[in-house]
mmCIF file of C-alpha atoms (C1' of nucleotides) in Angstrom:
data_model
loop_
_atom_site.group_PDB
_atom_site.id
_atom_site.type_symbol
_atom_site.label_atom_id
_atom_site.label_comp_id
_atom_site.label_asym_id
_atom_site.label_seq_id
_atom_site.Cartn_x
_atom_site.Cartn_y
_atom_site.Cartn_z
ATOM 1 C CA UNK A 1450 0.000 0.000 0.000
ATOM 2 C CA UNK A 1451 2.805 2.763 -0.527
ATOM 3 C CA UNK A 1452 2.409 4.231 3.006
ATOM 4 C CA UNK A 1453 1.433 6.917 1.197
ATOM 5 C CA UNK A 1454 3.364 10.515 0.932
ATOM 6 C CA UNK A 1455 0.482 12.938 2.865
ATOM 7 C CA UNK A 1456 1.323 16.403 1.689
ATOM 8 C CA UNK A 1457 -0.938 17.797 -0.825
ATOM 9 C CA UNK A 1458 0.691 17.134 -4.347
ATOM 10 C CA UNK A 1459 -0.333 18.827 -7.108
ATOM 11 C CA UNK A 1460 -1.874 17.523 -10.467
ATOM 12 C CA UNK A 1461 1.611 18.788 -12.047
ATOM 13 C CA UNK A 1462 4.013 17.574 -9.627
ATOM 14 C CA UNK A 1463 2.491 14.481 -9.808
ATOM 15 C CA UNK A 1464 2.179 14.297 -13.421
ATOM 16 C CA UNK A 1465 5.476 15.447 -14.507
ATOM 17 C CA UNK A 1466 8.006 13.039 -14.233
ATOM 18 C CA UNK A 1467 7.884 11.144 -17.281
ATOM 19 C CA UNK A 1468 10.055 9.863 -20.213
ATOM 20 C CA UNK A 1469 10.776 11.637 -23.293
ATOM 21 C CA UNK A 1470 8.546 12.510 -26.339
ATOM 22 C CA UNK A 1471 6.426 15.545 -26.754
ATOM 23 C CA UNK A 1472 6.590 15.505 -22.475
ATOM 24 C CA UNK A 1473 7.975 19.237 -23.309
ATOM 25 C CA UNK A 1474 4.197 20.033 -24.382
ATOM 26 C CA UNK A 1475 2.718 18.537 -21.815
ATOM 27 C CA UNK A 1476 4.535 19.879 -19.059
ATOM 28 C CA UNK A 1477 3.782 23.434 -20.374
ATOM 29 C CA UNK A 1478 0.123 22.258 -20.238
ATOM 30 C CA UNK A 1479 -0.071 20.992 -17.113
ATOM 31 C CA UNK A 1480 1.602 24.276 -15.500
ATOM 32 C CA UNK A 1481 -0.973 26.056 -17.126
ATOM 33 C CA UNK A 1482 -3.378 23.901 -16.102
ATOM 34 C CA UNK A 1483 -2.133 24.704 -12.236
ATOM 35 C CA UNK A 1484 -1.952 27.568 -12.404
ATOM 36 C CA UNK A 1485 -5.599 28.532 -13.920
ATOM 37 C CA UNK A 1486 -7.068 25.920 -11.260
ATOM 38 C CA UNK A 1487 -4.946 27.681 -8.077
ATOM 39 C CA UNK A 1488 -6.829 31.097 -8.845
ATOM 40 C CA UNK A 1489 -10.028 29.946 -10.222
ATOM 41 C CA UNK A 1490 -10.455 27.703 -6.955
ATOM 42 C CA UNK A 1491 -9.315 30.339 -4.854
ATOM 43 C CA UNK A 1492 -12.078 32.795 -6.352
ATOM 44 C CA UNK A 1493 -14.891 30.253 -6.202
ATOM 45 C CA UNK A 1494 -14.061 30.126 -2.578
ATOM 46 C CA UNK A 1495 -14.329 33.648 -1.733
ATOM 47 C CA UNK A 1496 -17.129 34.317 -3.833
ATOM 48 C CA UNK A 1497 -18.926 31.722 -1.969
ATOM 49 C CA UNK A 1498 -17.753 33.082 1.511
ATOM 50 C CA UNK A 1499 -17.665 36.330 1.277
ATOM 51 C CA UNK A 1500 -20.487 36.618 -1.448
ATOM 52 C CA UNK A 1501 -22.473 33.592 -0.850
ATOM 53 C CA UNK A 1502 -22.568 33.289 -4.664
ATOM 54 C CA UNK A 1503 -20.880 31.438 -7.395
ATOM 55 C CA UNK A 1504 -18.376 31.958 -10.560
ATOM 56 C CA UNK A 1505 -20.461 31.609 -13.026
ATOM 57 C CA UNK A 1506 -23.160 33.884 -11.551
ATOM 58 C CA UNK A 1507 -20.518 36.515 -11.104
ATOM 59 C CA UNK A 1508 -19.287 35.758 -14.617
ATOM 60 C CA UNK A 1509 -22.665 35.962 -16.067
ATOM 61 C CA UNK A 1510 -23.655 39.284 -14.262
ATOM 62 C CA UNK A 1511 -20.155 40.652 -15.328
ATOM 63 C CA UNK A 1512 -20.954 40.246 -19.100
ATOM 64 C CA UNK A 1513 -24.254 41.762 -18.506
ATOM 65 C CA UNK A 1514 -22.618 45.034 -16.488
ATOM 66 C CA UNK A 1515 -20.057 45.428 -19.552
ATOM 67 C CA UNK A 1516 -22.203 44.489 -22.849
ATOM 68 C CA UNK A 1517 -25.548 45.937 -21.302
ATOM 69 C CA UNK A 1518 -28.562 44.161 -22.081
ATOM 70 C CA UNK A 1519 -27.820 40.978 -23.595
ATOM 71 C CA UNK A 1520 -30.187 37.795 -24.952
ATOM 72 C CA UNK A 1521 -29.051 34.427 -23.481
ATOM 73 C CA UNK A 1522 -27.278 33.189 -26.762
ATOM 74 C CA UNK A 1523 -24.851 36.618 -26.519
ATOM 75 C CA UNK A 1524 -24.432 35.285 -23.004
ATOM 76 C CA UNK A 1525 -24.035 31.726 -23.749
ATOM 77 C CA UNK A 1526 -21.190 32.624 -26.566
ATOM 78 C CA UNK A 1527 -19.473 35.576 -24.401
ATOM 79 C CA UNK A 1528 -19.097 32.551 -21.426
ATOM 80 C CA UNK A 1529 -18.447 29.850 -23.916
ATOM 81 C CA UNK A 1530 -20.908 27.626 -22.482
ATOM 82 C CA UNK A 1531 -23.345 25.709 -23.584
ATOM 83 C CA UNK A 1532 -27.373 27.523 -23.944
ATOM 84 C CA UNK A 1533 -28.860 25.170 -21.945
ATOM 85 C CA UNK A 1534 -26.239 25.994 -19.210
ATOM 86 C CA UNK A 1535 -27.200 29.766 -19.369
ATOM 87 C CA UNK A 1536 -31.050 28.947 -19.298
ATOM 88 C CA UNK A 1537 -30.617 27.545 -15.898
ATOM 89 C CA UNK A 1538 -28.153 30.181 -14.917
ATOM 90 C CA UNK A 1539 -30.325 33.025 -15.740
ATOM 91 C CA UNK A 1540 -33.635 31.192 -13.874
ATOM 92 C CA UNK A 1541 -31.753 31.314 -10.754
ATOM 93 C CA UNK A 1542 -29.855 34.569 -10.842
ATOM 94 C CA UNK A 1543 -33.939 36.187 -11.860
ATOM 95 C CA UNK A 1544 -35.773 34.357 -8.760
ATOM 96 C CA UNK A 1545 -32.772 36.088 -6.809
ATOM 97 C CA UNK A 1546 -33.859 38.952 -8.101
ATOM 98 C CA UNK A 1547 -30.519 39.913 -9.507
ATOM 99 C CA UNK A 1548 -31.224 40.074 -13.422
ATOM 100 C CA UNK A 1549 -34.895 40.522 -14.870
ATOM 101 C CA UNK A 1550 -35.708 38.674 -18.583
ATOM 102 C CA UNK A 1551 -37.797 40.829 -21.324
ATOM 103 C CA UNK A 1552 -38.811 39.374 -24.189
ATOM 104 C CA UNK A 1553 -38.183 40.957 -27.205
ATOM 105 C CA UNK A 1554 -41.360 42.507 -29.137
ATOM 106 C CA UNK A 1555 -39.837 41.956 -32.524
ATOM 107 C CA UNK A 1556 -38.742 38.942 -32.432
ATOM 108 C CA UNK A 1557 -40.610 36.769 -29.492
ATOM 109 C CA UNK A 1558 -38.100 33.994 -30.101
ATOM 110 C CA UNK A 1559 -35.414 36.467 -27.966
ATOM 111 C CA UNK A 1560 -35.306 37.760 -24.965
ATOM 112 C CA UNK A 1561 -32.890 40.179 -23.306
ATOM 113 C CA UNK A 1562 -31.585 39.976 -20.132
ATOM 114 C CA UNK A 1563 -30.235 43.236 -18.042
ATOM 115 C CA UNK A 1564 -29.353 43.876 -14.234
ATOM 116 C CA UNK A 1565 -31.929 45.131 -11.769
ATOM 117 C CA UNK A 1566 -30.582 47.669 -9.767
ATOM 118 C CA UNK A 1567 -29.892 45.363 -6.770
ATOM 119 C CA UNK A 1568 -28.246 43.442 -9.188
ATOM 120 C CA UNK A 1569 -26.010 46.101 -10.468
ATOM 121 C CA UNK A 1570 -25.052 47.350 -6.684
ATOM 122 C CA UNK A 1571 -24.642 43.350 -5.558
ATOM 123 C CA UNK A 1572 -22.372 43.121 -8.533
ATOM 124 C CA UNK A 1573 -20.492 45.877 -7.476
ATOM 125 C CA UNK A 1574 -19.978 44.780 -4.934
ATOM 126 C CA UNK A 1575 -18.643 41.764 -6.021
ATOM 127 C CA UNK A 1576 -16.643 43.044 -8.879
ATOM 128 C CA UNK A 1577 -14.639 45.332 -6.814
ATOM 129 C CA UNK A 1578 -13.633 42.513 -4.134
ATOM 130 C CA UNK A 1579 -12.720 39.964 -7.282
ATOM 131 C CA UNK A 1580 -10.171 42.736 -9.189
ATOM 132 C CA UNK A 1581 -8.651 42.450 -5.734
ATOM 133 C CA UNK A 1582 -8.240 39.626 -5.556
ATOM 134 C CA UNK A 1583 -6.731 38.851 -8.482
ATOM 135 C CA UNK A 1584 -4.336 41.451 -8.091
ATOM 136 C CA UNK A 1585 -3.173 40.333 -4.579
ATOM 137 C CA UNK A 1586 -2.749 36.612 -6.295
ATOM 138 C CA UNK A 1587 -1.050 37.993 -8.906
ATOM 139 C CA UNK A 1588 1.396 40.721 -6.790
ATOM 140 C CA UNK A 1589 4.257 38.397 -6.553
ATOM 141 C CA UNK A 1590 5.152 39.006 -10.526
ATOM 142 C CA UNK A 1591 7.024 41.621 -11.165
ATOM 143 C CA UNK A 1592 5.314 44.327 -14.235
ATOM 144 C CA UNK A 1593 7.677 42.986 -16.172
ATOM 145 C CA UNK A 1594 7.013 39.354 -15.824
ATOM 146 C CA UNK A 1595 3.330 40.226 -16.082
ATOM 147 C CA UNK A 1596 3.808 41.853 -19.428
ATOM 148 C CA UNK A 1597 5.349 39.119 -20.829
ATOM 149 C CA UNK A 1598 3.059 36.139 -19.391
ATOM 150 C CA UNK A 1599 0.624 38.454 -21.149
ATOM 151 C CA UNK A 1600 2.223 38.554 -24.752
ATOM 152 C CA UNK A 1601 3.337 34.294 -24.516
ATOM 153 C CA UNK A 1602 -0.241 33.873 -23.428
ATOM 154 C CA UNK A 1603 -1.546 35.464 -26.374
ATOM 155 C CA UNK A 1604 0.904 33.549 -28.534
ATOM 156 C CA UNK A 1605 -0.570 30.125 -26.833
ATOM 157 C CA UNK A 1606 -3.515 31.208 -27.572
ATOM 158 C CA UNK A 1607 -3.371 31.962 -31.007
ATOM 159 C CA UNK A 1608 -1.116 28.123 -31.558
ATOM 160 C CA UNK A 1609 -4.319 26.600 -29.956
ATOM 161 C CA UNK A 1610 -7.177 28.836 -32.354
ATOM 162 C CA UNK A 1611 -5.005 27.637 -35.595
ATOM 163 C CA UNK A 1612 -4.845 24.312 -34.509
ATOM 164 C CA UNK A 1613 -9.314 24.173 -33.733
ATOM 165 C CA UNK A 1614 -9.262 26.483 -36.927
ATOM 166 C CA UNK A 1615 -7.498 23.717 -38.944
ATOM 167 C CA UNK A 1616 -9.482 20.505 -37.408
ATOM 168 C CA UNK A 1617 -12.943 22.187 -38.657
ATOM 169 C CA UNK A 1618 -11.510 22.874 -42.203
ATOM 170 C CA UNK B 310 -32.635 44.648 -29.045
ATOM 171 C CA UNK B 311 -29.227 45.316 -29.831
ATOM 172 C CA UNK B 312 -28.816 43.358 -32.945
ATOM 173 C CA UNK B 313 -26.360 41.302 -30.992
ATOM 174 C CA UNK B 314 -22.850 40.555 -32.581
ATOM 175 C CA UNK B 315 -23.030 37.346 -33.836
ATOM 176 C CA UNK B 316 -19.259 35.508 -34.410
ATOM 177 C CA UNK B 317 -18.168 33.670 -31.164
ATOM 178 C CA UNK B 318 -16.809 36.041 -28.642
ATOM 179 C CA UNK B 319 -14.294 34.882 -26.072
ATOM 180 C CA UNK B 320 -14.612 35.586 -22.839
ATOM 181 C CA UNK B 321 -11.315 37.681 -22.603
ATOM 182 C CA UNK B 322 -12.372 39.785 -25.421
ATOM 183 C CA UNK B 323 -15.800 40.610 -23.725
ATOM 184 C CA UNK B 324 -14.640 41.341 -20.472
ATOM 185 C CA UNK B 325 -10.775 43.266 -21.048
ATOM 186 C CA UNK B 326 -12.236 46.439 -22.391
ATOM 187 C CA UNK B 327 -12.525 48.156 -18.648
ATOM 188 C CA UNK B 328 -10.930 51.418 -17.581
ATOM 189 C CA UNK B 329 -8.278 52.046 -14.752
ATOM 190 C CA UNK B 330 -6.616 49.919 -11.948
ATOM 191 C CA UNK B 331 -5.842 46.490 -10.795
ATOM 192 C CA UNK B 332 -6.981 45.787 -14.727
ATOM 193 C CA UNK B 333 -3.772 44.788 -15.370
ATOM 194 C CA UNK B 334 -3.817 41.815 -13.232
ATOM 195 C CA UNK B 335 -7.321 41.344 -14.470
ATOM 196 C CA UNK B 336 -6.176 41.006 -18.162
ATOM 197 C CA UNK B 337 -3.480 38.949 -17.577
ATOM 198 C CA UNK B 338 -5.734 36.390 -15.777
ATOM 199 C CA UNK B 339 -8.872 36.695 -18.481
ATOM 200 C CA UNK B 340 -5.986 35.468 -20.669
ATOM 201 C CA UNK B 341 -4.732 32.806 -18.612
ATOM 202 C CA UNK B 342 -8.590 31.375 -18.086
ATOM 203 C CA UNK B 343 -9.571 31.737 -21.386
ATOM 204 C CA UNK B 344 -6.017 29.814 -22.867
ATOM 205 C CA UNK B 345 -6.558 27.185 -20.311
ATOM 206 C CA UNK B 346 -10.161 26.631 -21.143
ATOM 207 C CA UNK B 347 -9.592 26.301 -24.474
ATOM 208 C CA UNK B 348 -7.311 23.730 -24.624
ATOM 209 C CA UNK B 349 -9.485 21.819 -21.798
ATOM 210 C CA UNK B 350 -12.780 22.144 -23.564
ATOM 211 C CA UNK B 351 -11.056 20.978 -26.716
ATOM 212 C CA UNK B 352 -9.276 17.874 -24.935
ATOM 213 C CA UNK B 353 -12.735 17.048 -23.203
ATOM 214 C CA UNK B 354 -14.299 16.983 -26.737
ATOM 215 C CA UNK B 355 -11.898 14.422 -28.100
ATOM 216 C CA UNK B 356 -12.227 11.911 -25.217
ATOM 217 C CA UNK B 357 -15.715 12.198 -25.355
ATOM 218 C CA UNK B 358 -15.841 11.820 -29.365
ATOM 219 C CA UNK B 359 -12.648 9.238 -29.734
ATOM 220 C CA UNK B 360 -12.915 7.676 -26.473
ATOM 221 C CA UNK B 361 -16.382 8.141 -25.074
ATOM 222 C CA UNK B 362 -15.052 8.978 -21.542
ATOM 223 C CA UNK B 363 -14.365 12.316 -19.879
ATOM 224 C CA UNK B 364 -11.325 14.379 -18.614
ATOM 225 C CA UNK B 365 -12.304 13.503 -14.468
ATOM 226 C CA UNK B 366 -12.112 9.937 -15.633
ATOM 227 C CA UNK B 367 -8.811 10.163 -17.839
ATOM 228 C CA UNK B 368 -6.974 12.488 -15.365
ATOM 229 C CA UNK B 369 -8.060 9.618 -12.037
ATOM 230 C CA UNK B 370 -6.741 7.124 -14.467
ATOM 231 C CA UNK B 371 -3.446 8.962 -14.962
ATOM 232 C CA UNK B 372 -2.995 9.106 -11.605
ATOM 233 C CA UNK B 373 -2.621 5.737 -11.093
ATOM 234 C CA UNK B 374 -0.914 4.736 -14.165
ATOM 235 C CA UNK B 375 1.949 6.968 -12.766
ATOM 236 C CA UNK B 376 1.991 6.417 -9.787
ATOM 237 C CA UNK B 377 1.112 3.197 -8.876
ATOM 238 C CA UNK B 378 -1.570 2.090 -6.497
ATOM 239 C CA UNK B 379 -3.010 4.844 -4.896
ATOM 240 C CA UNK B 380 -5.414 5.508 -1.930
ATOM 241 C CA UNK B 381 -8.862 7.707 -2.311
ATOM 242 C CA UNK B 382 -7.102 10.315 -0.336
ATOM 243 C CA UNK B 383 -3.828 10.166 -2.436
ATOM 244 C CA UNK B 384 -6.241 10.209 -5.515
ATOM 245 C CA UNK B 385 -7.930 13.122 -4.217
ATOM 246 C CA UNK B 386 -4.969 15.576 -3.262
ATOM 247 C CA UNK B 387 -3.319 14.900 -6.616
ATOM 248 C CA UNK B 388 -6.184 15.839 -8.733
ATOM 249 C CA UNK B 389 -6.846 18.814 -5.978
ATOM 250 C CA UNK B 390 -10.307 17.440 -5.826
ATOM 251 C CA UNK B 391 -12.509 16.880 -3.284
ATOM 252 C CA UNK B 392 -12.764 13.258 -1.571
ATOM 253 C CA UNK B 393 -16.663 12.783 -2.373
ATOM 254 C CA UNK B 394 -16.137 13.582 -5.729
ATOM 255 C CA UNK B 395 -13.298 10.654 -5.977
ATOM 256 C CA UNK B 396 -15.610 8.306 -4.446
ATOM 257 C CA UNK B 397 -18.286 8.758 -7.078
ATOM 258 C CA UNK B 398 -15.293 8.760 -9.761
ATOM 259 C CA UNK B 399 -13.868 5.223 -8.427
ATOM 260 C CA UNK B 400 -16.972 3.921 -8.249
ATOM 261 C CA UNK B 401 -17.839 4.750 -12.062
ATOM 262 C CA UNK B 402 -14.404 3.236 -13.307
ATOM 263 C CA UNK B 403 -14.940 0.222 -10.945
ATOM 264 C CA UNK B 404 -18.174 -0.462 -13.033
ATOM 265 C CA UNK B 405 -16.534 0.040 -15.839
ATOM 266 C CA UNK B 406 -13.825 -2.337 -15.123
ATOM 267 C CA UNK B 407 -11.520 0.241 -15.346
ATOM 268 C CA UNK B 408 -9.526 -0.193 -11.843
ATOM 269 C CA UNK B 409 -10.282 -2.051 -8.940
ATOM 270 C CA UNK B 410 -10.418 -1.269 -5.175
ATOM 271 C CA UNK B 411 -8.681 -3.384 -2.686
ATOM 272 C CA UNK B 412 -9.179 -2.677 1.312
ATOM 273 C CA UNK B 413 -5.947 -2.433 3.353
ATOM 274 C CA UNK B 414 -5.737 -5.292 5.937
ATOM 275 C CA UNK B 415 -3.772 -3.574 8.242
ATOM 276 C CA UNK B 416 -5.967 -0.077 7.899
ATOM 277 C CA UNK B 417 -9.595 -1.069 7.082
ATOM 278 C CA UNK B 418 -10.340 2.803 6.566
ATOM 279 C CA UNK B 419 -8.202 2.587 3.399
ATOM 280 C CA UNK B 420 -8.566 1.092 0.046
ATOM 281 C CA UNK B 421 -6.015 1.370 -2.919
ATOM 282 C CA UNK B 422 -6.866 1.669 -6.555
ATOM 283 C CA UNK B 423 -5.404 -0.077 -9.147
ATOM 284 C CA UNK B 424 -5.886 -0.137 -12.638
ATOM 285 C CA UNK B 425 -7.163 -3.573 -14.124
ATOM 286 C CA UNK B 426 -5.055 -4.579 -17.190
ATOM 287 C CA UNK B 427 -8.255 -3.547 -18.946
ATOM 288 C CA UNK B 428 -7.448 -0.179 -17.670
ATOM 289 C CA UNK B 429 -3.890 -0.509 -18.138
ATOM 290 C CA UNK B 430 -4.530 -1.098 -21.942
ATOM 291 C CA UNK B 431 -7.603 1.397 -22.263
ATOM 292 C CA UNK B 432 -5.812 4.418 -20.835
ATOM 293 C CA UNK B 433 -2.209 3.709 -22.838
ATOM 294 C CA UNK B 434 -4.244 4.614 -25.818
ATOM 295 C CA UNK B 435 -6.147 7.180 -24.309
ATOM 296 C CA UNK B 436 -2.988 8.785 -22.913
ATOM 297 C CA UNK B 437 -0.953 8.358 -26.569
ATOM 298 C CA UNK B 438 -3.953 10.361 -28.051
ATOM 299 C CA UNK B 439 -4.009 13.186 -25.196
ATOM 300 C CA UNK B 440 0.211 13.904 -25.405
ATOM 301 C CA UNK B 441 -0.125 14.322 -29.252
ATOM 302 C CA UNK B 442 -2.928 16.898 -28.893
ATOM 303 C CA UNK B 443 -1.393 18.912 -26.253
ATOM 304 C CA UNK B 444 2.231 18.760 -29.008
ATOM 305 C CA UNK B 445 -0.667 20.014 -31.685
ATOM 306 C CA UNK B 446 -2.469 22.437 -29.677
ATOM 307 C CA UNK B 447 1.132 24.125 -28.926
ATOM 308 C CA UNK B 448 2.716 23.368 -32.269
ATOM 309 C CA UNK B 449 2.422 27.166 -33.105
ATOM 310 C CA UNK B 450 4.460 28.261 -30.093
ATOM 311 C CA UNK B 451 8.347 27.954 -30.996
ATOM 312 C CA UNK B 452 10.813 25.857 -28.387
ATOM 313 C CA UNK B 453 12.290 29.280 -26.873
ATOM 314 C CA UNK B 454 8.177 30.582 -26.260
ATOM 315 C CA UNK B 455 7.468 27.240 -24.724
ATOM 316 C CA UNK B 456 10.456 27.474 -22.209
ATOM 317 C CA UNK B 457 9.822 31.000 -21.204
ATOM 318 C CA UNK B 458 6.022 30.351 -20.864
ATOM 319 C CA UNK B 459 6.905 27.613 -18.596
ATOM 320 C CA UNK B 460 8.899 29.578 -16.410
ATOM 321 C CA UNK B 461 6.687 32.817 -16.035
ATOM 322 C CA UNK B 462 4.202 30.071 -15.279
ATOM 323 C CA UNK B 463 6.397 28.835 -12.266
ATOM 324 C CA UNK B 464 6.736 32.845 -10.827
ATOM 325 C CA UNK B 465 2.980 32.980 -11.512
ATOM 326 C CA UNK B 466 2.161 29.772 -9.347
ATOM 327 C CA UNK B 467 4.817 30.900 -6.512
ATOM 328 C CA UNK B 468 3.138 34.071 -6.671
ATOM 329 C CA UNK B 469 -0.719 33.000 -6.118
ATOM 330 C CA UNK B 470 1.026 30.052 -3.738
ATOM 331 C CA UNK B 471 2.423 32.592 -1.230
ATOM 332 C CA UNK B 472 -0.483 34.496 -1.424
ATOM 333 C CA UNK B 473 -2.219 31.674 -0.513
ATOM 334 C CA UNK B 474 -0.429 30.831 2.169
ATOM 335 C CA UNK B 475 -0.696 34.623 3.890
ATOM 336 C CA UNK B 476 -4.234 33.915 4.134
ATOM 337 C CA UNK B 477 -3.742 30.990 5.845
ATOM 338 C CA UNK B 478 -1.223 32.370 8.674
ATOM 339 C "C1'" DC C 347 -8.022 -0.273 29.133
ATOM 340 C "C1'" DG C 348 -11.145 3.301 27.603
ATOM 341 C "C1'" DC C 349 -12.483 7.620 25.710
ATOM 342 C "C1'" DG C 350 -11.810 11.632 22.821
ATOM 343 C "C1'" DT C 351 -9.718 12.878 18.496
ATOM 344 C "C1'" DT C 352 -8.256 12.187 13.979
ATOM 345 C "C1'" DT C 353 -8.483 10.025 9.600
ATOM 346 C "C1'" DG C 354 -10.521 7.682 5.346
ATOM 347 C "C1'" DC C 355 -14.328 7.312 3.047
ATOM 348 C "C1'" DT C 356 -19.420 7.751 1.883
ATOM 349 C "C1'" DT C 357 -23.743 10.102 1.487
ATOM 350 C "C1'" DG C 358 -26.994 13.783 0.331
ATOM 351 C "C1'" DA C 359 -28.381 18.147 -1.355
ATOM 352 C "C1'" DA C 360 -27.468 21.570 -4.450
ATOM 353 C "C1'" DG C 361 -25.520 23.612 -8.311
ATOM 354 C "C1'" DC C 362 -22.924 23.460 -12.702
ATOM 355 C "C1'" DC C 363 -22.368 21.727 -17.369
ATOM 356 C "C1'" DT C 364 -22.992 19.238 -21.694
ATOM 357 C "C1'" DA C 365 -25.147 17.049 -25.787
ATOM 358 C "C1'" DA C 366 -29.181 15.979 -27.971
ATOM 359 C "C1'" DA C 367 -33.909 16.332 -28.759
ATOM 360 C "C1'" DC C 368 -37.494 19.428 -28.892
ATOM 361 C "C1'" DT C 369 -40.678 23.740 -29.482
ATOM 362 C "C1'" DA C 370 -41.696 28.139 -31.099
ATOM 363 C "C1'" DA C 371 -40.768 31.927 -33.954
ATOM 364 C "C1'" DC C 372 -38.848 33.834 -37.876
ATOM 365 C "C1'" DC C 373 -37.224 34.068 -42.783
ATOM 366 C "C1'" DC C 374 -37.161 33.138 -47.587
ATOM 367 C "C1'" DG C 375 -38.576 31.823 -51.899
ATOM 368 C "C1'" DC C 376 -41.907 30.504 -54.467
ATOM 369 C "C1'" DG D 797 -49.795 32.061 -47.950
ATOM 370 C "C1'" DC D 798 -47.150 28.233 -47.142
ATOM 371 C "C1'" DG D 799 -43.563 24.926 -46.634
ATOM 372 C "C1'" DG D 800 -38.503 24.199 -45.724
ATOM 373 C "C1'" DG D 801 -34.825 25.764 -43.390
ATOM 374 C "C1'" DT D 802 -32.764 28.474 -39.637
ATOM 375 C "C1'" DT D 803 -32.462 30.451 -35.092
ATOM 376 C "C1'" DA D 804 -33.530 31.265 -29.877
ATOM 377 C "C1'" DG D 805 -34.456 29.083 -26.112
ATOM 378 C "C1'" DT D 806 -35.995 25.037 -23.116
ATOM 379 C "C1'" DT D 807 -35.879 20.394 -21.559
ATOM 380 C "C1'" DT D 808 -33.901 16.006 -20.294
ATOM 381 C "C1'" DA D 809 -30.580 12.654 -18.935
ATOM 382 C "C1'" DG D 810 -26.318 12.053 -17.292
ATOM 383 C "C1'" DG D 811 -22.057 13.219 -15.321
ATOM 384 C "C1'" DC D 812 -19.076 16.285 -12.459
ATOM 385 C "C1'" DT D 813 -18.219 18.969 -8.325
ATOM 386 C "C1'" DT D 814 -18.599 20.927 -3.864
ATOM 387 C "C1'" DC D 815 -19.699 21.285 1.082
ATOM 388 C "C1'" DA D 816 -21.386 19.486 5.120
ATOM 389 C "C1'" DA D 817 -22.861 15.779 7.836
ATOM 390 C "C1'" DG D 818 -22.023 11.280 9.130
ATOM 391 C "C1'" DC D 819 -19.826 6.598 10.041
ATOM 392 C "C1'" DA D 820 -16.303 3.464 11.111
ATOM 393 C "C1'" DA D 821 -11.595 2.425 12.011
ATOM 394 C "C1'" DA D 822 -7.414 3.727 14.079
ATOM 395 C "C1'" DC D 823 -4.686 6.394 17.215
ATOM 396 C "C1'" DG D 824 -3.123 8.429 21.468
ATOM 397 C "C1'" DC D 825 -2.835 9.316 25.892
ATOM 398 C "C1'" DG D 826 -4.071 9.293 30.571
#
DNA sequence: CGCGTTTGCTTGAAGCCTAAACTAACCCGC
DNA sequence: GCGGGTTAGTTTAGGCTTCAAGCAAACGCG
């Protein structure tokens, strides 16, 4: 039974001691896999503490705050979820009176959703707390380093949109 | 209502137009969510498609492939997951005669999990698959990007790990 | 020895999320 | 106008995830 090492290992750590191959690729991955996990975790946690709400609820009222009045497929693409996923979303987030639902009069098929104003103070609330947050997590990174996490991060990101791009084509 | 932009917006790209502040941080991390869910939503596509399983499953499966038999506990720290949610993940594979649980005679609280040789074979192709599309999904990022990203990842991690651990103290 | 604490795991309630099937509304071309 | 296709949103089934409460085994210490 490998008396069993007891300090909390993370997914990386644990993963990254393998043999050769693309392993260089994967070890990149799995960092930024950490890494995204060690503040998204962190922010769930707070949000539900501090907030009593969740991530996506924030996430969904913080779309609405910034793109105004949205329907739930502009919500559903902003989040990249699914629209099922925002249907429920949006139920709860109305019956907490945080968001209200109109249905559009020229085309009944759509409906917008927009903040009440309890919403919009709750998610100020909220918003202000989360940038800091995400600042304090982030303090130990010099401008610098920030900057250019930013820039390699866009890079990644444009490797991994040629790579879907080319798999539809 | 607001004829509604139609092409798939990301959720970086909605939220990073904001004015003054801590939005530096903010950006940085938008980026970091959005490159990380990107390549997780696309790896979670292919199991499902090639492999008709899931990421919890693949990543639990992982685990013990590399690193041998492993508690529920062990399990649980190294995915950074809670322990009901291994339960329900252990029992799943066990029905699927994907690994196999084993009580510890001399601690009847514990129980290891193993992969069956079933498992062993089903997750060696699984896990061939998942390291080539991690080398595609990066592909566009050169040797010398991949090395610094990987070490402005590390600062980032130390950096949300001490803050972390202030909260605690 | 015996009792309080800790540890490993399970359960239950709630929410999140997806894919797929469905309904309703709209649009287009005849 | 009307039928085929498209689009917006809902529903359903299933899985994932968490927290909190609970149970049983083991430990420790008086």
């Amino acid at each position: 039974m490998s008396p069993d090492d007891q300090r909390p290992v993370d997914a990386e750590t644990a993963l990254a001691d393998a043999p050769a191959g693309h392993k260089d690729e994967l070890r990149l991955w799995l960092r930024l896999l950490t890494t995204a996990t060690m503040v998204e975790t962190e922010i769930r946690r707070r949000l539900r503490v501090q907030f009593a709400t969740t991530l996506p609820r924030f996430d969904l009222l913080a779309q609405l705050q910034r793109a105004g009045p949205l329907t739930l497929g502009g919500v559903s693409r902003r989040m990249m979820v699914s629209n099922g996923n925002v249907t429920g979303l949006a139920t709860r987030l109305e019956a907490e009176g945080l968001i209200e639902r109109r249905v559009n009069a020229a085309d009944r098929r759509e409906q917008s959703l927009r903040l009440t104003p309890r919403g919009k103070r709750e998610f100020a609330r909220q918003s202000a707390a989360h940038e800091g947050w995400i600042a304090e997590l982030f303090a130990g990174l010099s401008a610098a380093d920030r900057v250019a996490l930013h820039r390699l991060l866009g890079r990644a990101k444009a490797s991994i949109g040629g790579a879907l791009q080319e798999e539809t084509q």
